[in-house]
């Protein structure tokens, strides 16, 4: 798998002639709940222009998958809960995996992960909808992938950091008591099938929830605030959050489990300190941190693979949690970049290129998405 990623970087290197780091990758997610959408072929161009080799999609739509054939861009697709809840027997899932993953693999789409649902154990609003079937559907998805001989496509489910208890230092990290049984079942399942633990983390929320100095959320060493934990000192929130998860996994018996940061970012509106200046600052620090490959005190000198949230704003996303949900994009929903970011991890002072090729989409076409978006 890592060899394949390297070859993407190498081909980008040839394409752009730049000095590109091999190893850790930075992906991005692309949601399509906007009145103006970039057409999939433009997205492919945009990713290639920006040197982004990995993309997370929220739905495996046929016409989107078509655009990724033979592109070498690694894809994550999500099986949405509104789809899964109608699955009663294995055959349905087999057919779905066949038509969307197997057939497209044969057309040269490079699938990395299939997400089965999204943040099922999260505590806040969605508690009421807590998704009971996650592990069963995870099992069924794995079975279908195996049936079609797709052992390298891993099935997992992403979680939000609120699956963890609140801590004062990372070594206290543990999973919430009310979900611990389910989480252990889940961990057994992904460990058995060699899938990673995917965490969605949002330092902008955690820094305020915990009442930390906001500078602690950036990676610029401006904060005087530190957290000392035994022999380890934490100077930024990301490493604090990451090692809290590492500790929780270790207590559950999975100290070496691979972790992927499935969503991380900084919105530009709709939340305290959410603006373009801070988003640029956060991403600049984060990308330099990835490039330095320093890892965290509990996992030093390691690559950490991450997916930024997100490529474009989505002006039709439901805002159950808050208005910031529509403002995660590096690009506005019409394809204009908001701030500077160098996806090639070289810290150049560049704005991404303007995207061409947006199409206006009728509101009624989004009804399915509205019902399904979790
Ligand atoms: C979850 O599923 C199990 C087994 O199918 C069932 O017994 C249980 O009542 C369900 N719980 C909820 C909250 O739906
Ligand atoms: C998932 O599969 C494992 C291994 O076959 C099995 O032990 C477990 O009971 C299954 N869980 C569910 C909820 O289907
Ligand atoms: C952690 O703290 C926040 C803010 O005080 C609270 O909303 C949340 O419920 C706490 N989480 C747990 C697992 O106790
Ligand atoms: C996790 O998987 C690895 C590799 O298959 C295995 O050696 C290890 O025992 C598993 N861990 C647990 C706690 O089951
Ligand atoms: C922050 O400070 C630490 C410890 O002094 C140092 O190792 C690290 O390189 C600094 N990071 C940045 C981004 O300046
Ligand atoms: C801290 O470091 C010292 C000296 O290396 C070592 O003896 C001690 O066990 C460490 N403590 C912890 C909690 O790791």
Short mmCIF file of C-alpha atoms and ligand atoms in Angstrom, two decimals:
data_model
loop_
_atom_site.label_atom_id
_atom_site.label_comp_id
_atom_site.label_asym_id
_atom_site.label_seq_id
_atom_site.Cartn_x
_atom_site.Cartn_y
_atom_site.Cartn_z
CA UNK A 1 0.00 0.00 0.00
CA UNK A 2 2.77 2.44 0.87
CA UNK A 3 4.56 1.56 -2.31
CA UNK A 4 1.51 2.54 -4.25
CA UNK A 5 1.26 5.86 -2.45
CA UNK A 6 4.91 6.56 -3.15
CA UNK A 7 4.40 5.93 -6.81
CA UNK A 8 1.64 8.56 -6.81
CA UNK A 9 4.06 11.01 -5.28
CA UNK A 10 6.71 10.08 -7.76
CA UNK A 11 4.39 10.65 -10.69
CA UNK A 12 3.40 14.02 -9.21
CA UNK A 13 7.06 14.80 -8.80
CA UNK A 14 7.59 14.17 -12.48
CA UNK A 15 4.50 16.20 -13.28
CA UNK A 16 5.42 19.27 -11.26
CA UNK A 17 9.15 19.00 -10.87
CA UNK A 18 8.84 20.02 -7.24
CA UNK A 19 10.43 18.46 -4.22
CA UNK A 20 7.68 16.36 -2.73
CA UNK A 21 7.83 14.39 0.47
CA UNK A 22 7.32 10.68 0.20
CA UNK A 23 5.53 8.84 2.97
CA UNK A 24 2.83 10.58 4.98
CA UNK A 25 -0.03 11.69 2.84
CA UNK A 26 -2.50 14.48 3.07
CA UNK A 27 -5.90 13.73 1.62
CA UNK A 28 -9.03 15.84 1.58
CA UNK A 29 -12.76 15.26 1.67
CA UNK A 30 -15.17 16.48 -0.92
CA UNK A 31 -18.86 16.79 -0.18
CA UNK A 32 -21.29 17.82 -2.84
CA UNK A 33 -24.18 19.42 -1.00
CA UNK A 34 -23.98 22.79 -2.67
CA UNK A 35 -26.04 24.72 -5.20
CA UNK A 36 -22.98 25.01 -7.38
CA UNK A 37 -20.95 21.88 -7.68
CA UNK A 38 -17.66 21.32 -9.33
CA UNK A 39 -18.03 18.64 -11.95
CA UNK A 40 -16.13 15.47 -11.02
CA UNK A 41 -13.64 15.74 -13.89
CA UNK A 42 -12.73 19.24 -12.67
CA UNK A 43 -12.20 17.87 -9.18
CA UNK A 44 -9.76 15.35 -10.60
CA UNK A 45 -7.88 18.18 -12.35
CA UNK A 46 -7.92 20.27 -9.19
CA UNK A 47 -6.53 17.44 -7.07
CA UNK A 48 -3.77 16.76 -9.58
CA UNK A 49 -2.91 20.46 -9.91
CA UNK A 50 -2.67 20.78 -6.16
CA UNK A 51 -0.74 17.56 -5.66
CA UNK A 52 -3.47 15.87 -3.59
CA UNK A 53 -3.41 12.10 -3.99
CA UNK A 54 -6.21 11.00 -1.67
CA UNK A 55 -9.91 11.88 -1.56
CA UNK A 56 -12.80 11.00 0.68
CA UNK A 57 -16.25 10.91 -0.90
CA UNK A 58 -19.45 10.91 1.09
CA UNK A 59 -21.32 8.76 -1.43
CA UNK A 60 -20.18 6.34 -4.11
CA UNK A 61 -22.19 7.91 -6.96
CA UNK A 62 -21.62 6.33 -10.35
CA UNK A 63 -20.86 9.50 -12.31
CA UNK A 64 -18.37 10.63 -9.68
CA UNK A 65 -16.59 7.26 -9.65
CA UNK A 66 -16.38 7.38 -13.47
CA UNK A 67 -14.13 10.44 -13.25
CA UNK A 68 -11.58 8.63 -11.06
CA UNK A 69 -10.88 5.68 -13.35
CA UNK A 70 -7.13 5.36 -13.99
CA UNK A 71 -6.30 8.53 -12.05
CA UNK A 72 -4.17 6.99 -9.30
CA UNK A 73 -6.10 9.04 -6.75
CA UNK A 74 -6.86 6.92 -3.68
CA UNK A 75 -10.56 7.00 -2.75
CA UNK A 76 -12.54 6.54 0.40
CA UNK A 77 -16.24 5.98 -0.14
CA UNK A 78 -18.90 6.07 2.52
CA UNK A 79 -21.87 3.74 2.89
CA UNK A 80 -24.37 6.16 4.32
CA UNK A 81 -26.61 5.21 7.18
CA UNK A 82 -29.75 5.95 5.17
CA UNK A 83 -28.57 3.29 2.73
CA UNK A 84 -27.46 0.78 5.35
CA UNK A 85 -30.64 0.89 7.37
CA UNK A 86 -32.50 -0.67 4.43
CA UNK A 87 -30.07 -3.53 4.09
CA UNK A 88 -31.66 -6.69 5.45
CA UNK A 89 -29.63 -9.40 3.82
CA UNK A 90 -26.07 -10.00 2.69
CA UNK A 91 -27.06 -10.24 -0.95
CA UNK A 92 -28.11 -6.57 -1.07
CA UNK A 93 -24.76 -5.44 0.24
CA UNK A 94 -22.97 -7.85 -2.12
CA UNK A 95 -24.77 -6.31 -5.08
CA UNK A 96 -23.99 -2.79 -3.93
CA UNK A 97 -20.30 -3.52 -3.37
CA UNK A 98 -20.18 -5.28 -6.71
CA UNK A 99 -21.68 -2.47 -8.77
CA UNK A 100 -19.87 0.37 -7.00
CA UNK A 101 -16.55 -1.06 -5.84
CA UNK A 102 -15.80 -4.22 -7.79
CA UNK A 103 -16.86 -2.93 -11.20
CA UNK A 104 -15.07 0.39 -10.67
CA UNK A 105 -11.93 -1.28 -9.36
CA UNK A 106 -11.81 -3.10 -12.65
CA UNK A 107 -12.14 0.27 -14.39
CA UNK A 108 -9.04 1.46 -12.55
CA UNK A 109 -10.53 3.33 -9.58
CA UNK A 110 -8.18 2.98 -6.62
CA UNK A 111 -10.31 2.38 -3.53
CA UNK A 112 -8.57 2.47 -0.18
CA UNK A 113 -11.33 2.40 2.40
CA UNK A 114 -15.03 1.84 2.60
CA UNK A 115 -16.52 3.69 5.53
CA UNK A 116 -19.48 1.86 7.00
CA UNK A 117 -21.62 4.62 8.49
CA UNK A 118 -20.21 7.70 10.16
CA UNK A 119 -19.54 8.49 13.84
CA UNK A 120 -22.18 6.03 15.13
CA UNK A 121 -21.11 6.34 18.78
CA UNK A 122 -21.06 10.11 18.92
CA UNK A 123 -22.72 11.62 21.91
CA UNK A 124 -24.36 14.88 20.93
CA UNK A 125 -27.35 15.38 18.65
CA UNK A 126 -27.14 12.08 16.90
CA UNK A 127 -27.32 10.11 20.12
CA UNK A 128 -30.98 9.52 19.46
CA UNK A 129 -30.17 8.00 16.11
CA UNK A 130 -27.34 5.91 17.49
CA UNK A 131 -26.68 3.39 14.87
CA UNK A 132 -27.12 -0.05 16.31
CA UNK A 133 -26.09 -2.05 13.30
CA UNK A 134 -22.57 -0.73 12.70
CA UNK A 135 -20.65 -3.87 13.55
CA UNK A 136 -23.04 -6.13 11.73
CA UNK A 137 -22.80 -3.96 8.60
CA UNK A 138 -19.05 -3.78 8.97
CA UNK A 139 -18.93 -7.58 9.01
CA UNK A 140 -21.23 -7.78 6.01
CA UNK A 141 -19.19 -5.23 4.06
CA UNK A 142 -15.99 -7.15 4.75
CA UNK A 143 -17.66 -10.34 3.64
CA UNK A 144 -18.77 -8.72 0.38
CA UNK A 145 -15.31 -7.24 -0.29
CA UNK A 146 -13.75 -10.66 0.31
CA UNK A 147 -16.28 -12.31 -1.96
CA UNK A 148 -15.11 -10.06 -4.80
CA UNK A 149 -11.45 -10.56 -3.98
CA UNK A 150 -10.74 -7.01 -2.78
CA UNK A 151 -8.49 -7.68 0.24
CA UNK A 152 -6.68 -4.32 -0.02
CA UNK A 153 -9.89 -2.31 0.30
CA UNK A 154 -10.37 -2.03 4.06
CA UNK A 155 -13.72 -1.52 5.75
CA UNK A 156 -13.88 0.67 8.85
CA UNK A 157 -16.07 3.30 10.50
CA UNK A 158 -14.87 6.77 11.46
CA UNK A 159 -15.39 8.10 14.96
CA UNK A 160 -15.51 11.56 16.47
CA UNK A 161 -13.24 12.44 19.41
CA UNK A 162 -16.24 12.43 21.73
CA UNK A 163 -15.98 8.62 21.85
CA UNK A 164 -13.22 9.43 24.38
CA UNK A 165 -13.67 10.60 27.95
CA UNK A 166 -12.48 14.09 28.93
CA UNK A 167 -8.94 14.02 30.24
CA UNK A 168 -6.46 16.37 31.85
CA UNK A 169 -3.55 14.55 30.24
CA UNK A 170 -3.26 12.06 27.38
CA UNK A 171 -2.28 9.09 29.56
CA UNK A 172 -5.81 9.24 31.06
CA UNK A 173 -7.30 8.55 27.62
CA UNK A 174 -10.11 6.00 27.55
CA UNK A 175 -13.32 5.27 25.69
CA UNK A 176 -16.62 6.51 27.10
CA UNK A 177 -18.19 4.08 29.54
CA UNK A 178 -21.57 3.96 27.73
CA UNK A 179 -20.03 2.79 24.45
CA UNK A 180 -17.08 0.78 25.72
CA UNK A 181 -18.63 -2.62 25.09
CA UNK A 182 -19.55 -1.72 21.52
CA UNK A 183 -16.18 -0.10 20.96
CA UNK A 184 -14.35 -3.25 22.05
CA UNK A 185 -16.43 -5.28 19.63
CA UNK A 186 -15.65 -2.73 16.94
CA UNK A 187 -11.90 -2.77 17.69
CA UNK A 188 -11.86 -6.56 17.55
CA UNK A 189 -13.52 -6.38 14.16
CA UNK A 190 -11.15 -3.85 12.56
CA UNK A 191 -8.07 -5.42 14.13
CA UNK A 192 -9.04 -8.82 12.80
CA UNK A 193 -9.48 -7.44 9.31
CA UNK A 194 -6.40 -5.18 9.35
CA UNK A 195 -8.38 -1.95 9.04
CA UNK A 196 -7.29 1.31 10.69
CA UNK A 197 -8.96 3.33 13.43
CA UNK A 198 -10.24 6.52 11.83
CA UNK A 199 -10.69 9.56 14.04
CA UNK A 200 -12.36 12.88 13.19
CA UNK A 201 -10.78 15.64 15.24
CA UNK A 202 -11.54 19.32 15.38
CA UNK A 203 -9.11 21.30 17.52
CA UNK A 204 -11.30 24.42 17.18
CA UNK A 205 -14.02 22.74 19.27
CA UNK A 206 -11.75 20.98 21.71
CA UNK A 207 -9.73 24.08 22.53
CA UNK A 208 -12.90 25.86 23.66
CA UNK A 209 -14.51 22.82 25.27
CA UNK A 210 -11.44 22.35 27.41
CA UNK A 211 -10.98 26.09 27.95
CA UNK A 212 -7.37 26.00 26.71
CA UNK A 213 -5.46 28.96 25.31
CA UNK A 214 -6.59 29.17 21.65
CA UNK A 215 -2.98 29.40 20.45
CA UNK A 216 -2.51 25.86 21.74
CA UNK A 217 -4.66 24.74 18.78
CA UNK A 218 -2.17 26.11 16.25
CA UNK A 219 1.28 24.69 15.61
CA UNK A 220 3.28 27.88 15.95
CA UNK A 221 4.69 27.56 19.48
CA UNK A 222 3.09 30.92 20.37
CA UNK A 223 1.17 29.44 23.28
CA UNK A 224 2.77 29.49 26.70
CA UNK A 225 0.31 26.80 27.66
CA UNK A 226 1.73 23.28 27.94
CA UNK A 227 0.52 20.00 29.34
CA UNK A 228 3.01 17.86 31.18
CA UNK A 229 2.21 14.16 31.32
CA UNK A 230 4.90 12.10 33.03
CA UNK A 231 7.98 12.50 30.87
CA UNK A 232 6.02 13.96 27.97
CA UNK A 233 5.26 17.61 27.36
CA UNK A 234 2.50 18.62 24.97
CA UNK A 235 2.88 21.98 23.26
CA UNK A 236 -0.07 21.68 20.92
CA UNK A 237 -3.58 20.37 20.96
CA UNK A 238 -3.22 17.97 18.06
CA UNK A 239 -0.56 15.82 19.72
CA UNK A 240 -2.55 16.01 22.96
CA UNK A 241 -5.69 14.70 21.23
CA UNK A 242 -3.85 12.09 19.21
CA UNK A 243 -2.04 10.62 22.21
CA UNK A 244 -5.26 10.57 24.20
CA UNK A 245 -6.59 8.22 21.54
CA UNK A 246 -3.35 6.21 21.52
CA UNK A 247 -3.72 5.72 25.31
CA UNK A 248 -7.35 4.67 24.97
CA UNK A 249 -6.47 2.14 22.27
CA UNK A 250 -3.57 0.82 24.36
CA UNK A 251 -5.88 0.29 27.36
CA UNK A 252 -8.24 -1.64 25.11
CA UNK A 253 -5.35 -3.85 24.01
CA UNK A 254 -4.55 -2.21 20.68
CA UNK A 255 -1.52 -0.04 21.40
CA UNK A 256 -0.14 -0.48 17.89
CA UNK A 257 -3.30 -0.05 15.88
CA UNK A 258 -2.93 2.17 12.84
CA UNK A 259 -4.68 5.53 13.24
CA UNK A 260 -5.83 7.72 10.39
CA UNK A 261 -7.05 11.25 10.98
CA UNK A 262 -10.11 11.07 8.79
CA UNK A 263 -11.20 14.69 9.17
CA UNK A 264 -9.36 17.69 10.50
CA UNK A 265 -9.59 21.35 9.58
CA UNK A 266 -10.63 24.83 10.60
CA UNK A 267 -13.86 26.46 9.38
CA UNK A 268 -13.89 30.03 8.08
CA UNK A 269 -17.21 31.16 9.55
CA UNK A 270 -19.97 30.23 11.98
CA UNK A 271 -17.92 29.55 15.14
CA UNK A 272 -15.76 31.55 17.51
CA UNK A 273 -12.40 32.29 15.85
CA UNK A 274 -13.55 30.66 12.60
CA UNK A 275 -12.18 32.92 9.85
CA UNK A 276 -9.96 32.69 6.81
CA UNK A 277 -6.89 34.02 8.58
CA UNK A 278 -7.07 31.38 11.30
CA UNK A 279 -7.90 28.60 8.84
CA UNK A 280 -4.82 29.51 6.83
CA UNK A 281 -2.72 29.64 9.99
CA UNK A 282 -4.04 26.31 11.27
CA UNK A 283 -3.53 24.50 7.97
CA UNK A 284 -0.08 25.99 7.42
CA UNK A 285 1.03 24.74 10.84
CA UNK A 286 -0.64 21.37 10.39
CA UNK A 287 0.93 20.74 6.97
CA UNK A 288 4.39 21.68 8.20
CA UNK A 289 3.87 19.39 11.16
CA UNK A 290 2.99 16.49 8.82
CA UNK A 291 6.02 17.25 6.65
CA UNK A 292 8.37 17.20 9.66
CA UNK A 293 7.27 13.62 10.41
CA UNK A 294 7.87 14.16 14.10
CA UNK A 295 4.89 12.12 15.23
CA UNK A 296 3.74 12.51 18.84
CA UNK A 297 5.36 11.78 22.21
CA UNK A 298 3.69 8.34 22.30
CA UNK A 299 4.36 7.60 18.63
CA UNK A 300 7.47 9.59 17.76
CA UNK A 301 8.96 9.93 14.28
CA UNK A 302 5.98 8.49 12.49
CA UNK A 303 4.03 9.48 9.48
CA UNK A 304 0.50 10.54 10.32
CA UNK A 305 -1.93 10.30 7.44
CA UNK A 306 -4.71 12.84 7.44
CA UNK A 307 -7.66 14.04 5.43
CA UNK A 308 -8.48 17.72 5.52
CA UNK A 309 -12.07 18.83 5.83
CA UNK A 310 -12.65 19.91 3.13
CA UNK A 311 -12.16 20.84 -0.48
CA UNK A 312 -15.22 23.03 -0.99
CA UNK A 313 -17.84 24.74 1.14
CA UNK A 314 -21.26 23.17 1.03
CA UNK A 315 -24.00 25.75 1.25
CA UNK A 316 -26.72 23.10 1.52
CA UNK A 317 -25.32 21.00 4.34
CA UNK A 318 -27.72 20.58 7.26
CA UNK A 319 -26.57 22.75 10.15
CA UNK A 320 -27.77 20.71 13.11
CA UNK A 321 -24.56 21.39 14.99
CA UNK A 322 -24.05 24.97 13.88
CA UNK A 323 -23.60 27.30 10.91
CA UNK A 324 -19.86 26.49 10.69
CA UNK A 325 -20.84 23.19 9.04
CA UNK A 326 -21.14 25.02 5.71
CA UNK A 327 -17.74 26.68 5.92
CA UNK A 328 -15.07 24.01 6.03
CA UNK A 329 -13.90 24.45 2.45
CA UNK A 330 -10.49 25.56 1.27
CA UNK A 331 -12.59 26.65 -1.72
CA UNK A 332 -15.92 28.45 -1.68
CA UNK A 333 -18.71 26.38 -3.17
CA UNK A 334 -18.25 28.19 -6.49
CA UNK A 335 -14.65 27.05 -6.83
CA UNK A 336 -12.79 30.20 -5.67
CA UNK A 337 -10.01 29.48 -3.15
CA UNK A 338 -10.34 31.30 0.16
CA UNK A 339 -6.79 31.33 1.45
CA UNK A 340 -3.25 30.18 0.88
CA UNK A 341 -2.35 26.55 1.36
CA UNK A 342 0.43 24.42 -0.11
CA UNK A 343 -0.88 20.89 -0.38
CA UNK A 344 2.53 19.61 -1.47
CA UNK A 345 3.76 20.21 2.10
CA UNK A 346 6.56 22.54 0.98
CA UNK A 347 5.16 25.57 2.81
CA UNK A 348 5.13 27.74 -0.29
CA UNK A 349 3.13 30.94 -0.02
CA UNK A 350 0.58 29.99 -2.67
CA UNK A 351 -3.15 30.15 -3.23
CA UNK A 352 -4.58 27.09 -4.97
CA UNK A 353 -5.72 27.62 -8.55
CA UNK A 354 -9.30 28.76 -9.21
CA UNK A 355 -11.51 25.84 -10.15
CA UNK A 356 -13.41 26.04 -13.42
CA UNK A 357 -16.47 24.12 -14.38
CA UNK A 358 -19.10 24.55 -11.68
CA UNK A 359 -22.66 23.61 -12.47
CA UNK A 360 -25.78 24.88 -10.79
CA UNK A 361 -27.85 22.09 -9.27
CA UNK A 362 -31.57 22.26 -8.55
CA UNK A 363 -32.50 22.16 -4.91
CA UNK A 364 -34.82 19.16 -5.34
CA UNK A 365 -31.89 17.06 -6.52
CA UNK A 366 -30.54 17.33 -3.02
CA UNK A 367 -33.49 15.84 -1.17
CA UNK A 368 -31.94 12.40 -0.96
CA UNK A 369 -28.77 13.86 0.40
CA UNK A 370 -30.65 15.86 3.01
CA UNK A 371 -32.35 12.76 4.28
CA UNK A 372 -29.16 10.80 4.28
CA UNK A 373 -26.57 13.16 5.56
CA UNK A 374 -25.13 12.16 8.90
C1 LIG B 1 -29.74 -3.26 18.92
O1 LIG B 1 -29.78 -4.50 18.23
C2 LIG B 1 -29.97 -5.60 19.08
C3 LIG B 1 -29.81 -6.88 18.27
O2 LIG B 1 -30.35 -6.73 16.99
C4 LIG B 1 -31.34 -5.46 19.74
O3 LIG B 1 -31.54 -6.54 20.61
C5 LIG B 1 -31.37 -4.15 20.53
O4 LIG B 1 -32.65 -3.96 21.07
C6 LIG B 1 -31.04 -2.99 19.63
N1 LIG B 1 -30.95 -1.77 20.43
C7 LIG B 1 -31.47 -0.60 20.06
C8 LIG B 1 -31.24 0.56 20.96
O5 LIG B 1 -32.10 -0.49 19.02
C1 LIG B 2 -18.88 -9.99 13.31
O1 LIG B 2 -18.03 -11.05 12.90
C2 LIG B 2 -17.32 -11.67 13.95
C3 LIG B 2 -16.37 -12.68 13.34
O2 LIG B 2 -17.02 -13.52 12.48
C4 LIG B 2 -18.31 -12.30 14.93
O3 LIG B 2 -17.61 -12.87 16.00
C5 LIG B 2 -19.24 -11.22 15.44
O4 LIG B 2 -20.24 -11.80 16.27
C6 LIG B 2 -19.92 -10.49 14.30
N1 LIG B 2 -20.68 -9.40 14.87
C7 LIG B 2 -21.88 -9.01 14.41
C8 LIG B 2 -22.57 -7.94 15.17
O5 LIG B 2 -22.35 -9.47 13.42
C1 LIG B 3 -16.54 16.62 28.30
O1 LIG B 3 -16.73 17.99 28.63
C2 LIG B 3 -17.70 18.65 27.84
C3 LIG B 3 -17.69 20.12 28.22
O2 LIG B 3 -17.75 20.28 29.61
C4 LIG B 3 -19.05 18.00 28.05
O3 LIG B 3 -20.01 18.61 27.22
C5 LIG B 3 -18.95 16.53 27.69
O4 LIG B 3 -20.15 15.89 27.95
C6 LIG B 3 -17.83 15.86 28.47
N1 LIG B 3 -17.68 14.51 27.98
C7 LIG B 3 -17.66 13.45 28.78
C8 LIG B 3 -17.47 12.14 28.10
O5 LIG B 3 -17.77 13.52 29.98
C1 LIG B 4 -4.73 -7.64 16.58
O1 LIG B 4 -4.27 -8.20 15.37
C2 LIG B 4 -2.93 -8.64 15.43
C3 LIG B 4 -2.52 -9.06 14.05
O2 LIG B 4 -3.44 -9.94 13.51
C4 LIG B 4 -2.83 -9.78 16.43
O3 LIG B 4 -1.49 -10.23 16.53
C5 LIG B 4 -3.27 -9.25 17.80
O4 LIG B 4 -3.29 -10.28 18.73
C6 LIG B 4 -4.66 -8.62 17.71
N1 LIG B 4 -4.95 -7.96 18.96
C7 LIG B 4 -5.98 -8.27 19.72
C8 LIG B 4 -6.08 -7.54 21.02
O5 LIG B 4 -6.80 -9.08 19.40
C1 LIG B 5 8.31 24.30 18.86
O1 LIG B 5 9.14 24.09 19.94
C2 LIG B 5 9.66 22.77 20.06
C3 LIG B 5 10.41 22.64 21.36
O2 LIG B 5 11.13 23.78 21.63
C4 LIG B 5 10.54 22.50 18.84
O3 LIG B 5 11.04 21.18 18.89
C5 LIG B 5 9.68 22.67 17.58
O4 LIG B 5 10.47 22.50 16.44
C6 LIG B 5 9.02 24.04 17.54
N1 LIG B 5 8.07 24.05 16.46
C7 LIG B 5 7.92 25.08 15.64
C8 LIG B 5 6.85 24.95 14.61
O5 LIG B 5 8.60 26.12 15.73
C1 LIG B 6 10.63 8.96 32.82
O1 LIG B 6 12.00 8.91 32.46
C2 LIG B 6 12.80 8.30 33.45
C3 LIG B 6 14.27 8.46 33.04
O2 LIG B 6 14.43 8.09 31.70
C4 LIG B 6 12.39 6.84 33.62
O3 LIG B 6 13.16 6.23 34.63
C5 LIG B 6 10.93 6.80 34.03
O4 LIG B 6 10.48 5.46 34.07
C6 LIG B 6 10.08 7.58 33.03
N1 LIG B 6 8.72 7.67 33.53
C7 LIG B 6 7.66 7.31 32.80
C8 LIG B 6 6.33 7.51 33.45
O5 LIG B 6 7.76 6.87 31.68
#
